[in-house]
Short mmCIF file of C-alpha atoms in Angstrom, two decimals:
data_model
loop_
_atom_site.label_atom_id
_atom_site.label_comp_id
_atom_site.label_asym_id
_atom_site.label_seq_id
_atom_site.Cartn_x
_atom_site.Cartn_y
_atom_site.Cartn_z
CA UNK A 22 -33.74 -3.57 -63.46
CA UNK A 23 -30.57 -1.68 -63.94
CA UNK A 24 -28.34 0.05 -61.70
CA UNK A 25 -29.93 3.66 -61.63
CA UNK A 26 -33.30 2.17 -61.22
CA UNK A 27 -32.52 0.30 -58.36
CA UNK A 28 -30.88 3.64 -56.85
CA UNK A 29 -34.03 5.16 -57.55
CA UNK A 30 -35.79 2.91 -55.45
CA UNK A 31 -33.31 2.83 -52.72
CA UNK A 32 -33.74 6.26 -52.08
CA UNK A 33 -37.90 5.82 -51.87
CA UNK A 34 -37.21 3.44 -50.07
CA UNK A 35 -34.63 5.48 -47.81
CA UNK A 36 -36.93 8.46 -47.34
CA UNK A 37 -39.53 5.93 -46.51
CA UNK A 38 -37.36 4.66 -43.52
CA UNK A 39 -36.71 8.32 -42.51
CA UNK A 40 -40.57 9.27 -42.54
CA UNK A 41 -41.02 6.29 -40.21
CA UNK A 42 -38.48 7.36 -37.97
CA UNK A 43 -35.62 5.05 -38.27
CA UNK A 44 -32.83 6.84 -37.12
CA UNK A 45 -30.84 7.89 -39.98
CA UNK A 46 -27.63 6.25 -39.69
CA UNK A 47 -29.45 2.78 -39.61
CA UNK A 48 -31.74 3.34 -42.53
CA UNK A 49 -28.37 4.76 -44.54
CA UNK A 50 -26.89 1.03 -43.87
CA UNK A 51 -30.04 -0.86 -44.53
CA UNK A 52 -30.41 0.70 -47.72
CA UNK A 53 -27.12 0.81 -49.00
CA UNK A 54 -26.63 -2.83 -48.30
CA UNK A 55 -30.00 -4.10 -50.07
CA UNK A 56 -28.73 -1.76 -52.79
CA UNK A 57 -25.41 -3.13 -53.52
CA UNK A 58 -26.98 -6.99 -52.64
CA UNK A 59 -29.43 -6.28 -55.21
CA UNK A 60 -27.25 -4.51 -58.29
CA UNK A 61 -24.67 -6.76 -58.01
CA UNK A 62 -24.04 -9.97 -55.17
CA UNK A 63 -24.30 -10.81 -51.22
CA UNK A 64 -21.31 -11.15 -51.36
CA UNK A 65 -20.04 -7.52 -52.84
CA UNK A 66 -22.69 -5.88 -49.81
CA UNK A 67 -21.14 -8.10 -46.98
CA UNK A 68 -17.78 -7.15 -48.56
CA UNK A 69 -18.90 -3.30 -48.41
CA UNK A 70 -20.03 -3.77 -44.42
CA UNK A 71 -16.47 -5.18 -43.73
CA UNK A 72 -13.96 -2.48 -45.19
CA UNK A 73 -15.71 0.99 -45.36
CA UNK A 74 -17.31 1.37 -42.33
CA UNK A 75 -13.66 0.25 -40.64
CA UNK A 76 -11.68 2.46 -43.62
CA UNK A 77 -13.80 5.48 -43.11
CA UNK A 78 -13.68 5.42 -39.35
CA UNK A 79 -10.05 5.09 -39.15
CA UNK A 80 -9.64 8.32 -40.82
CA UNK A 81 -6.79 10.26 -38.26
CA UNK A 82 -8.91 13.62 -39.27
CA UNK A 83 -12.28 12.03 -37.27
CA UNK A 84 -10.24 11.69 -34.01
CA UNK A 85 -10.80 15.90 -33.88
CA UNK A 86 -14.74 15.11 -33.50
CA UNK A 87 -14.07 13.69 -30.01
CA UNK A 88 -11.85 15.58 -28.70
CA UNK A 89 -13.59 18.82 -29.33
CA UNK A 90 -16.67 17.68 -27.64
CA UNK A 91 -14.46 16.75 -25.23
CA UNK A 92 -13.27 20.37 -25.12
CA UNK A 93 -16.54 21.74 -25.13
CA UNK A 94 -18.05 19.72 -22.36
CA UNK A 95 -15.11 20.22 -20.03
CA UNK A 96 -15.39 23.99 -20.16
CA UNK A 97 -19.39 24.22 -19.91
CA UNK A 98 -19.22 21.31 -16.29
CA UNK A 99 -16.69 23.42 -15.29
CA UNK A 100 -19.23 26.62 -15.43
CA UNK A 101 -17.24 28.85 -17.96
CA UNK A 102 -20.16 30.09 -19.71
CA UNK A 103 -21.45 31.35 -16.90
CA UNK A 104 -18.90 33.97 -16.06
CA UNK A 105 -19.11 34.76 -20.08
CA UNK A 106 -22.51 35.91 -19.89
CA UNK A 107 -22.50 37.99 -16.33
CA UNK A 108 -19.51 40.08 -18.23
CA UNK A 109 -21.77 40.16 -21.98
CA UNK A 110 -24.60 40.85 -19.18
CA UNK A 111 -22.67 44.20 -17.73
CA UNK A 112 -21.05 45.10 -21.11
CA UNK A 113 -24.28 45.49 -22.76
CA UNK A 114 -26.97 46.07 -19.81
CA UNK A 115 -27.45 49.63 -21.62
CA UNK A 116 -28.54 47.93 -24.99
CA UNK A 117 -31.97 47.93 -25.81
CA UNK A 118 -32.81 43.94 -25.07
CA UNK A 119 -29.32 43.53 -23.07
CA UNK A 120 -29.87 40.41 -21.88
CA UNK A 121 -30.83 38.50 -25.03
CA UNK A 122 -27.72 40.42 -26.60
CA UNK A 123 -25.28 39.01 -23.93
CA UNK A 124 -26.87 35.66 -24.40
CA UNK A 125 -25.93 36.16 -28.58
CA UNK A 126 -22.57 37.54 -27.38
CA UNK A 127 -21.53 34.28 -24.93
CA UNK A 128 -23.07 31.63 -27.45
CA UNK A 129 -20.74 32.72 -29.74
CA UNK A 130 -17.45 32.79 -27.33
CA UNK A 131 -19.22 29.32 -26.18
CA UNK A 132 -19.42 28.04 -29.81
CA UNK A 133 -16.04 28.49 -30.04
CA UNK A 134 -14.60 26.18 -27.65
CA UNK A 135 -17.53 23.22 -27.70
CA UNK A 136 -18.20 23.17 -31.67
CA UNK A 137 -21.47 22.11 -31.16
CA UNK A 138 -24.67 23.71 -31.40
CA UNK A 139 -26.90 21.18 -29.22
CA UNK A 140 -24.24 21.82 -26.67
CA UNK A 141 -24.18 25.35 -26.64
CA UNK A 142 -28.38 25.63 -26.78
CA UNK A 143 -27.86 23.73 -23.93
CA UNK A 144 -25.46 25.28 -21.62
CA UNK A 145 -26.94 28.73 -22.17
CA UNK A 146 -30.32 27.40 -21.66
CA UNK A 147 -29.81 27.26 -18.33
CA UNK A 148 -27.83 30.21 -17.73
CA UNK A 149 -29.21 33.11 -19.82
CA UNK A 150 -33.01 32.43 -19.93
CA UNK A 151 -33.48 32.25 -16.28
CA UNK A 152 -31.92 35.41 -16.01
CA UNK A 153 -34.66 36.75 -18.92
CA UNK A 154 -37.20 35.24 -17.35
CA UNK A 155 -36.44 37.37 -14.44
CA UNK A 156 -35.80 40.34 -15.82
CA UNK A 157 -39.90 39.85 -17.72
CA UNK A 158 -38.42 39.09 -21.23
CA UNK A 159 -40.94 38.29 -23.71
CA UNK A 160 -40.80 34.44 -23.36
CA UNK A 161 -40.93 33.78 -26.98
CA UNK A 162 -37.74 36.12 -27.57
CA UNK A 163 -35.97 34.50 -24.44
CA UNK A 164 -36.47 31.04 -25.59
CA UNK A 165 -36.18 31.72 -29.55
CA UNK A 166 -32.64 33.51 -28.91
CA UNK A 167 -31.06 31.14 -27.25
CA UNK A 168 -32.20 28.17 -29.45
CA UNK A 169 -30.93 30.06 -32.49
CA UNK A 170 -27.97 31.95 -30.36
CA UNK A 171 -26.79 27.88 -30.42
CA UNK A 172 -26.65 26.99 -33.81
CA UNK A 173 -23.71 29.54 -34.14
CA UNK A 174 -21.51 26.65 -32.80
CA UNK A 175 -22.15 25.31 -36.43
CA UNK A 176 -20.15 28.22 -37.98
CA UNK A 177 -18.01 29.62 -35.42
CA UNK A 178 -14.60 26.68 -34.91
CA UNK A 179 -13.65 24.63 -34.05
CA UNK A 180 -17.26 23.26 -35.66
CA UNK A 181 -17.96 19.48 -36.11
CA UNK A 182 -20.03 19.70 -38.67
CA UNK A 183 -17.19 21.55 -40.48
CA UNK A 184 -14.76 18.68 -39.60
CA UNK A 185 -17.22 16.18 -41.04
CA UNK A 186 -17.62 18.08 -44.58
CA UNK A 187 -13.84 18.34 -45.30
CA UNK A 188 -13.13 14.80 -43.90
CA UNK A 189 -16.46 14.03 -46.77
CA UNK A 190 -15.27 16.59 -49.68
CA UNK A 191 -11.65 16.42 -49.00
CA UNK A 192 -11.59 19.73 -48.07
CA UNK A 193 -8.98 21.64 -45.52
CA UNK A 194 -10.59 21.61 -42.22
CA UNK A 195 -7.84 24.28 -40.95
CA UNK A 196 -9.45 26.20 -43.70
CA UNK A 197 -12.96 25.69 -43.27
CA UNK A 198 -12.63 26.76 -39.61
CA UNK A 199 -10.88 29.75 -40.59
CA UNK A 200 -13.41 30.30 -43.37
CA UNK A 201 -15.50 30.37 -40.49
CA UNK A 202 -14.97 33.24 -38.45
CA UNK A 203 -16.32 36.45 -40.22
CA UNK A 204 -19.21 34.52 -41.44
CA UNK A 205 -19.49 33.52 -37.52
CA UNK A 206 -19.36 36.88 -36.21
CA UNK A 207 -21.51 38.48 -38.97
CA UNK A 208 -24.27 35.80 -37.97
CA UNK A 209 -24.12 37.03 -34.57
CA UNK A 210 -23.92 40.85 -35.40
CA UNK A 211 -27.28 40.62 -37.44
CA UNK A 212 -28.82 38.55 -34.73
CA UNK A 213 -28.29 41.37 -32.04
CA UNK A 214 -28.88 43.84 -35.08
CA UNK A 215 -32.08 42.17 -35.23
CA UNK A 216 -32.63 42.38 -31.30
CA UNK A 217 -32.17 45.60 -30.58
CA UNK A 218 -34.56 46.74 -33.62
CA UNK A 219 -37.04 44.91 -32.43
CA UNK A 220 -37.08 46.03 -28.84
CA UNK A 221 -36.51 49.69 -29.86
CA UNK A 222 -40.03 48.81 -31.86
CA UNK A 223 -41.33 47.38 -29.48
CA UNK A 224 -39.92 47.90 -25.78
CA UNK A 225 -42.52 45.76 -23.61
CA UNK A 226 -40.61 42.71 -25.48
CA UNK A 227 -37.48 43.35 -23.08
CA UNK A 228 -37.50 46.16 -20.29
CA UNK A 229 -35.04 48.09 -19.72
CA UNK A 230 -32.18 47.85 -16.65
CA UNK A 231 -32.25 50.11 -14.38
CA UNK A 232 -28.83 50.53 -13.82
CA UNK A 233 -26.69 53.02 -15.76
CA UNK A 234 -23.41 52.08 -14.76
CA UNK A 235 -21.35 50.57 -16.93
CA UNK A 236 -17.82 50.50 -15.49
CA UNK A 237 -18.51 48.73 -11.81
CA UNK A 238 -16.49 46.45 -9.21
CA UNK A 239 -19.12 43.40 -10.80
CA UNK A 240 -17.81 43.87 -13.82
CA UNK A 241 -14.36 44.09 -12.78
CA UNK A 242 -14.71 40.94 -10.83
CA UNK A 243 -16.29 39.48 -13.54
CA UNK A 244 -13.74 40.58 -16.22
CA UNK A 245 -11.07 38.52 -14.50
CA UNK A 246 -13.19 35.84 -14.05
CA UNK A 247 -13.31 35.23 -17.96
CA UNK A 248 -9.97 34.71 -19.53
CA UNK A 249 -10.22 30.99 -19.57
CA UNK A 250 -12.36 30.99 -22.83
CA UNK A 251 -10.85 33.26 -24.88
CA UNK A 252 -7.62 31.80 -24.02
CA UNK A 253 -8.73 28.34 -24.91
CA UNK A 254 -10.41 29.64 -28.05
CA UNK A 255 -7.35 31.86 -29.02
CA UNK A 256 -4.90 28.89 -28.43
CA UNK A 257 -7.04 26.26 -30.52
CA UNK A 258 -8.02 28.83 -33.24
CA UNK A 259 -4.61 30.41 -33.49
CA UNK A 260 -2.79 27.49 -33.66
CA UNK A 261 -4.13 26.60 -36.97
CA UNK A 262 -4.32 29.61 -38.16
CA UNK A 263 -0.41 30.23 -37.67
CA UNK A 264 0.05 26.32 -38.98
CA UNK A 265 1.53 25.60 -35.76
CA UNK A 266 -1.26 22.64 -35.39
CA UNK A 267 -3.11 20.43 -37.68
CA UNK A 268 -7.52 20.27 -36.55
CA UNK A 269 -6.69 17.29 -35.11
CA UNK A 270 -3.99 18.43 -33.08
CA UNK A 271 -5.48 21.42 -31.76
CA UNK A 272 -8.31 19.05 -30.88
CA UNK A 273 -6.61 17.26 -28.52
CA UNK A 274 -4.69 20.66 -27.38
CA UNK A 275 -7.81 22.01 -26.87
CA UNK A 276 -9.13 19.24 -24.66
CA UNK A 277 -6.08 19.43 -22.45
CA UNK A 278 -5.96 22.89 -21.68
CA UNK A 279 -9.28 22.63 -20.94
CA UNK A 280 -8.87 20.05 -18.56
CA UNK A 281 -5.35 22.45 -17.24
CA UNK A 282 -7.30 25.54 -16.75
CA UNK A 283 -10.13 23.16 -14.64
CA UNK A 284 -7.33 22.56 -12.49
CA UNK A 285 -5.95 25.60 -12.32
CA UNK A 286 -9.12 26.80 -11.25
CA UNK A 287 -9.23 24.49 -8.89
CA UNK A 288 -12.51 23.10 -10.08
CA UNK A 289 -11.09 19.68 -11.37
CA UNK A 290 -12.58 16.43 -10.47
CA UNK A 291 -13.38 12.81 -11.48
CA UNK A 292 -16.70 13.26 -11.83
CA UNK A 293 -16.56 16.43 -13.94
CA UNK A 294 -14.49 14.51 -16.21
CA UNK A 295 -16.54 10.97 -15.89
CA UNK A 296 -19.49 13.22 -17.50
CA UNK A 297 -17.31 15.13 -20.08
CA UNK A 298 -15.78 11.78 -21.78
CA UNK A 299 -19.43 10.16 -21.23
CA UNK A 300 -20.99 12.86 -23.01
CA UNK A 301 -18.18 13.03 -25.75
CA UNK A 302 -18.32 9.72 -25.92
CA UNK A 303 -22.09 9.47 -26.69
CA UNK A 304 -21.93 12.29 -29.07
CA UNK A 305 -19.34 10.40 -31.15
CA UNK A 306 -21.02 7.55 -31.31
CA UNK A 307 -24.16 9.24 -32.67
CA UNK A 308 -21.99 11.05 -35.11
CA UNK A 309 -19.83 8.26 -36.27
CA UNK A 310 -23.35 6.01 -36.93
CA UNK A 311 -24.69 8.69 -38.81
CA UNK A 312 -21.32 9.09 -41.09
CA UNK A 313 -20.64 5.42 -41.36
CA UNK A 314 -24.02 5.30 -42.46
CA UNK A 315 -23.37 7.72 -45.16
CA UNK A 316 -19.87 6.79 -45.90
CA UNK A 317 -22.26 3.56 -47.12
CA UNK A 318 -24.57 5.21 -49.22
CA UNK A 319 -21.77 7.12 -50.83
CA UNK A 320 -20.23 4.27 -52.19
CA UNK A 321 -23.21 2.73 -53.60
CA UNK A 322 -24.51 5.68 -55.14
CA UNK A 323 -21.40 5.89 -56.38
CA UNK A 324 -21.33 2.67 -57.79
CA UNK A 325 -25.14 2.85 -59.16
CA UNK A 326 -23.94 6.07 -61.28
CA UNK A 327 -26.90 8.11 -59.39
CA UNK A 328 -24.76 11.13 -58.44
CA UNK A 329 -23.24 11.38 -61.90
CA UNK A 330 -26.70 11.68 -64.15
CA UNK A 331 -27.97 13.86 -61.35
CA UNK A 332 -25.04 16.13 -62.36
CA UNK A 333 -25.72 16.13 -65.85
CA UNK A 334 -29.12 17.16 -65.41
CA UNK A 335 -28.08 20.05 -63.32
CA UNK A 336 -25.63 21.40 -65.55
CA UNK A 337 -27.34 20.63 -68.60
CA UNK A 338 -30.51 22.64 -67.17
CA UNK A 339 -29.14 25.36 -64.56
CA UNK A 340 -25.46 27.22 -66.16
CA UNK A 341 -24.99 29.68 -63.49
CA UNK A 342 -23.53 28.61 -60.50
CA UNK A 343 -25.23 31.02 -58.36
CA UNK A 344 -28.68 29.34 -59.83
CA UNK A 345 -27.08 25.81 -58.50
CA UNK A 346 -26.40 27.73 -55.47
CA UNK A 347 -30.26 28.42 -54.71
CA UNK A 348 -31.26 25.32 -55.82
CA UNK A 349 -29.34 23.60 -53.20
CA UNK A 350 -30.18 25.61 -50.51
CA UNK A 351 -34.01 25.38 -51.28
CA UNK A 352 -33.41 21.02 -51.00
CA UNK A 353 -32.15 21.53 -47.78
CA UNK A 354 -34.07 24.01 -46.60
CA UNK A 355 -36.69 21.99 -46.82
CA UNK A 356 -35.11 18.75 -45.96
CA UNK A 357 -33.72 20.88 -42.63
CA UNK A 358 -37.46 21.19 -41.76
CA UNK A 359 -37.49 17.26 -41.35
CA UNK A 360 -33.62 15.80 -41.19
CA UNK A 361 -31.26 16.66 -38.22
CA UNK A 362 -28.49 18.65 -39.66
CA UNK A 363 -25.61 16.29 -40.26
CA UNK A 364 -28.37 13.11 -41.09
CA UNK A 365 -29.23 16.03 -44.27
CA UNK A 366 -25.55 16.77 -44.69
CA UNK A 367 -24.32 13.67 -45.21
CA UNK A 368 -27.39 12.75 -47.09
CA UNK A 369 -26.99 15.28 -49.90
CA UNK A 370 -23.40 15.16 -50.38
CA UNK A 371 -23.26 12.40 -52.69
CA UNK A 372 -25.40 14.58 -54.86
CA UNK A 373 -24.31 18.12 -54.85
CA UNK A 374 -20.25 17.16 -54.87
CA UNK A 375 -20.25 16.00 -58.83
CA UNK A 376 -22.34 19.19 -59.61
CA UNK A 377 -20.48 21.25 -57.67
CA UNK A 378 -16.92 19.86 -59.15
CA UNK A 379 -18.87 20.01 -62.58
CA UNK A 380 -19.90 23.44 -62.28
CA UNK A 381 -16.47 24.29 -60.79
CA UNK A 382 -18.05 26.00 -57.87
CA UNK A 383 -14.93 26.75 -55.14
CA UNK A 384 -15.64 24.15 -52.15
CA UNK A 385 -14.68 26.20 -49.11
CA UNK A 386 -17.44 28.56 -50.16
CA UNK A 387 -19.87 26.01 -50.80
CA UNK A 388 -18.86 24.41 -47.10
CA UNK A 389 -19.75 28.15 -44.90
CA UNK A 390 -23.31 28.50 -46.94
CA UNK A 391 -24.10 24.45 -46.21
CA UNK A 392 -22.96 25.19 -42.51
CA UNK A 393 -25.36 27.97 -42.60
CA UNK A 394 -28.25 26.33 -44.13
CA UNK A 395 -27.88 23.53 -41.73
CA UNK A 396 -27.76 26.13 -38.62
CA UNK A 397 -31.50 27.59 -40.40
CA UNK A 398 -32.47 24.07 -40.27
CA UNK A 399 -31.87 23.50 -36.45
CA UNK A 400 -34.46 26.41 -35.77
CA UNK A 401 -36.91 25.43 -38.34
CA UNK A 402 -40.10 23.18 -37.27
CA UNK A 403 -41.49 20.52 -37.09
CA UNK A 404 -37.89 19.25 -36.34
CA UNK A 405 -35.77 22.07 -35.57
CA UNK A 406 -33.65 20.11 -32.80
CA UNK A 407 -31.94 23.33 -31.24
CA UNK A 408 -35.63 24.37 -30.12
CA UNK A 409 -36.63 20.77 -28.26
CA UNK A 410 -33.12 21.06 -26.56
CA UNK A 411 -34.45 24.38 -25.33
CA UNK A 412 -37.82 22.79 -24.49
CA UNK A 413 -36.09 19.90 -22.54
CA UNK A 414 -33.55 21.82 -20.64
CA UNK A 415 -37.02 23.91 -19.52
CA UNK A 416 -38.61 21.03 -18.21
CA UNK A 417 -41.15 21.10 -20.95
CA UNK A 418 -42.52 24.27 -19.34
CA UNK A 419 -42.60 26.51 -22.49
CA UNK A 420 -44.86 25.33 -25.29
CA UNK A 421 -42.84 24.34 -28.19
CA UNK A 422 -44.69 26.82 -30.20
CA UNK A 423 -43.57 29.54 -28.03
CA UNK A 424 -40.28 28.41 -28.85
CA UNK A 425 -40.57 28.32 -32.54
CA UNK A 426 -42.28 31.49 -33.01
CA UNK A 427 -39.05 33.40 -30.83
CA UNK A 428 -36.85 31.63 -33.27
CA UNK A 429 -39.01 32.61 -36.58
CA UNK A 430 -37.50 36.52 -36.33
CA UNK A 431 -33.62 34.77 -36.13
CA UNK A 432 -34.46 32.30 -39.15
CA UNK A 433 -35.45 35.83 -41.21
CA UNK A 434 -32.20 37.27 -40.19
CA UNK A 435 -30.20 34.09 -40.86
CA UNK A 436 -32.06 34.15 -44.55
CA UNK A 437 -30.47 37.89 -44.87
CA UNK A 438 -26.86 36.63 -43.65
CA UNK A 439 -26.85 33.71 -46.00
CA UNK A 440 -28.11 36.17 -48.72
CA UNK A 441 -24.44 37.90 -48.24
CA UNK A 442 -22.86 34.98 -47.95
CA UNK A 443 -23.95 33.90 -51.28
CA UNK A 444 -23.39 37.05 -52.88
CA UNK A 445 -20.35 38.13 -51.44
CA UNK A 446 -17.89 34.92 -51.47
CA UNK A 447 -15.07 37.42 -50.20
CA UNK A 448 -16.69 37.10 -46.77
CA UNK A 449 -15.38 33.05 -46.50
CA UNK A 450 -12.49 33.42 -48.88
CA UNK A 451 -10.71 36.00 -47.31
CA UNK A 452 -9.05 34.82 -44.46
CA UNK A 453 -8.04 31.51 -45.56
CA UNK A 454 -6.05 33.09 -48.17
CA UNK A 455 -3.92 34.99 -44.96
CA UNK A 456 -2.94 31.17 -43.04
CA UNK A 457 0.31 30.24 -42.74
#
């Protein structure tokens, strides 16, 4: 057998592996080490398990990935969501569906200083849908906002899985992150759009508050309680921006004025920090087996020449880039349904970068839609991860289905935001084109 026949089988073989389960890291190095053993020698696949997993990990630009997660799990032990959402709660209390707006409102402050969506599902979990619950919020809206509220710590930076495609595609991360931001916010504007729509529609979904008041010593109180995040945010986010800091730096900035304002606050102690690092820690780890994996299977498709008639078929058969475009987000849009979202990332890559380069489609732009189709496929069943982190941090008292079914109405809207995104490229570009 030749080269792409082999490659052909390797990835039956891989999808095999991922159907049974095998975590996805793991079945990227099993398969791309029977791969190379069996196009070329034992000795060219042990050689591949000794120098890339060690030359892509030692990338400087993958020391951001912990230290972000670091950030973010400093500032949600030290309770700075919660604060967020009592002020998003008294801003908006006059809003038709109020609550599950202020929950949209403080995942997306939240996404911005934990670049995680897991982590921001999460922390709001157990903040915001108490408080619906409560208030006699439909339990399918409560549950489905908050799962899909999270994913916006995808798109809004600092965002790993932003870090991870420009470390992949050689792409600016300062830029992606900045790239970022409108297409961020406009995912959160449509998914309170969305909310307050339906409740107007249908009012039993979320009743009213009873209070009127808007300007009130809570709020007040609350208002000071707040700067913290949007301080941390503004000095992580602004730093690149202005050019002052690479990703990398402001990742580490980021974690230690975290760790400054804990003090400051005076809620500082070892064992808030013993569970930050260990939950940085462990997220790393996940991530860095998952890319390693990849980093593996990137070099052997590369070598099997895969990637490269994949490309030619593509070009040969689709000429408009927006038609490669859909095409790509139908694969993983489907694959999102089954794959976690940087498993499918990191997966795909090593197929879409030659037709993307071939069909000289601009790579920043290409990075905010795949960030968006991976956020669709944390909401999406029958593996939509964002809605079993809601499930677990429940106790496993809300069906799953319940879940899923809240977070149907925010996949529709997400389909309409990536809709603009595709069609309007201005909405990525435009900032980037502003940093210093």
């Amino acid at each position: 057998m030749d080269f792409i026949q082999i490659a052909y089988l390797s990835i039956a073989a891989l999808l095999v592996l991922i159907a049974l389960r095998v975590p996805i890291g793991i079945a990227l190095i099993a398969v791309s080490f029977c791969g190379i053993w069996g196009s070329t020698s034992a000795g060219a696949a042990w050689g591949m398990v000794r120098a890339v997993p060690y030359n892509f990990v030692a990338n400087w630009e993958f020391s951001a990935v912990p230290m972000f997660l670091l950030m973010g799990y400093i500032a949600s032990n030290a309770g700075l969501t919660t604060a967020m959402f009592t002020t998003m709660r008294l801003l908006l209390n006059r809003v038709p569906g109020g609550l599950a707006c202020a929950t949209v409102g403080a995942s997306s402050m939240f996404a911005a200083a934990s670049g995680s969506s897991i982590a921001t599902s999460a922390a709001m979990a157990r903040i915001a849908i108490p408080e619906m619950n409560k208030a006699k919020y439909d339990l399918s809206l409560s549950t489905g906002c908050v799962a899909s509220a999270g994913t916006l710590g995808s798109m809004i930076p600092p965002s790993i899985a932003m870090v991870i495609f420009g470390v992949f595609t050689n792409t600016s991360i300062g830029a992606l992150f900045i790239a970022g931001i409108i297409p961020g916010l406009l995912s959160a504007m449509m998914f309170i759009l969305m909310i307050v729509i339906r409740v107007k529609l249908k009012p039993d979904l979320a009743p009213r508050d009873a209070r009127t008041a808007i300007w009130t010593p809570e709020l007040r109180s609350s208002l000071l309680e707040i700067w913290p995040l949007p301080t941390l945010v503004f000095a992580v986010l602004g730093g690149i921006f202005l050019g002052l800091m690479t990703p990398t730096e402001a990742g580490a900035v980021g974690a230690a004025f975290a760790t400054l304002i804990t003090i400051m606050r005076k809620q500082f102690s070892l064992s808030l920090m013993r569970d930050a690092v260990r939950d940085a820690a462990m997220g790393t780890c996940t991530i860095f087996i998952i890319a390693t994996g990849a980093s593996m299977f990137t070099a052997y498709m590369g070598l099997s020449g895969l990637p490269a008639n994949v490309a030619d078929l593509f070009l040969t058969t689709v000429e408009s880039p927006i038609g490669i475009i859909l095409i790509i987000a139908v694969v993983c849009l489907i694959g999102g349904m089954f794959l976690d979202s940087i498993g499918l990332m990191l997966l795909t890559l090593p197929f879409f970068l030659p037709v993307l380069e071939g069909a000289g489609i601009n790579l920043l732009w290409f990075g905010i839609i795949m960030v968006k189709l991976l956020e669709i496929g944390l909401i999406t069943p029958p593996v939509g991860l964002n809605c079993y982190v809601i499930q677990s941090a429940l106790g496993r008292s809300v069906p799953l289905s319940t879940v899923f079914r809240g977070a149907g109405w925010f996949v529709a809207t997400d389909m309409v935001t990536l809709g603009l995104l595709v069609a309007f490229p201005v909405l990525s570009l435009w900032l980037p084109a502003w940093m210093v």
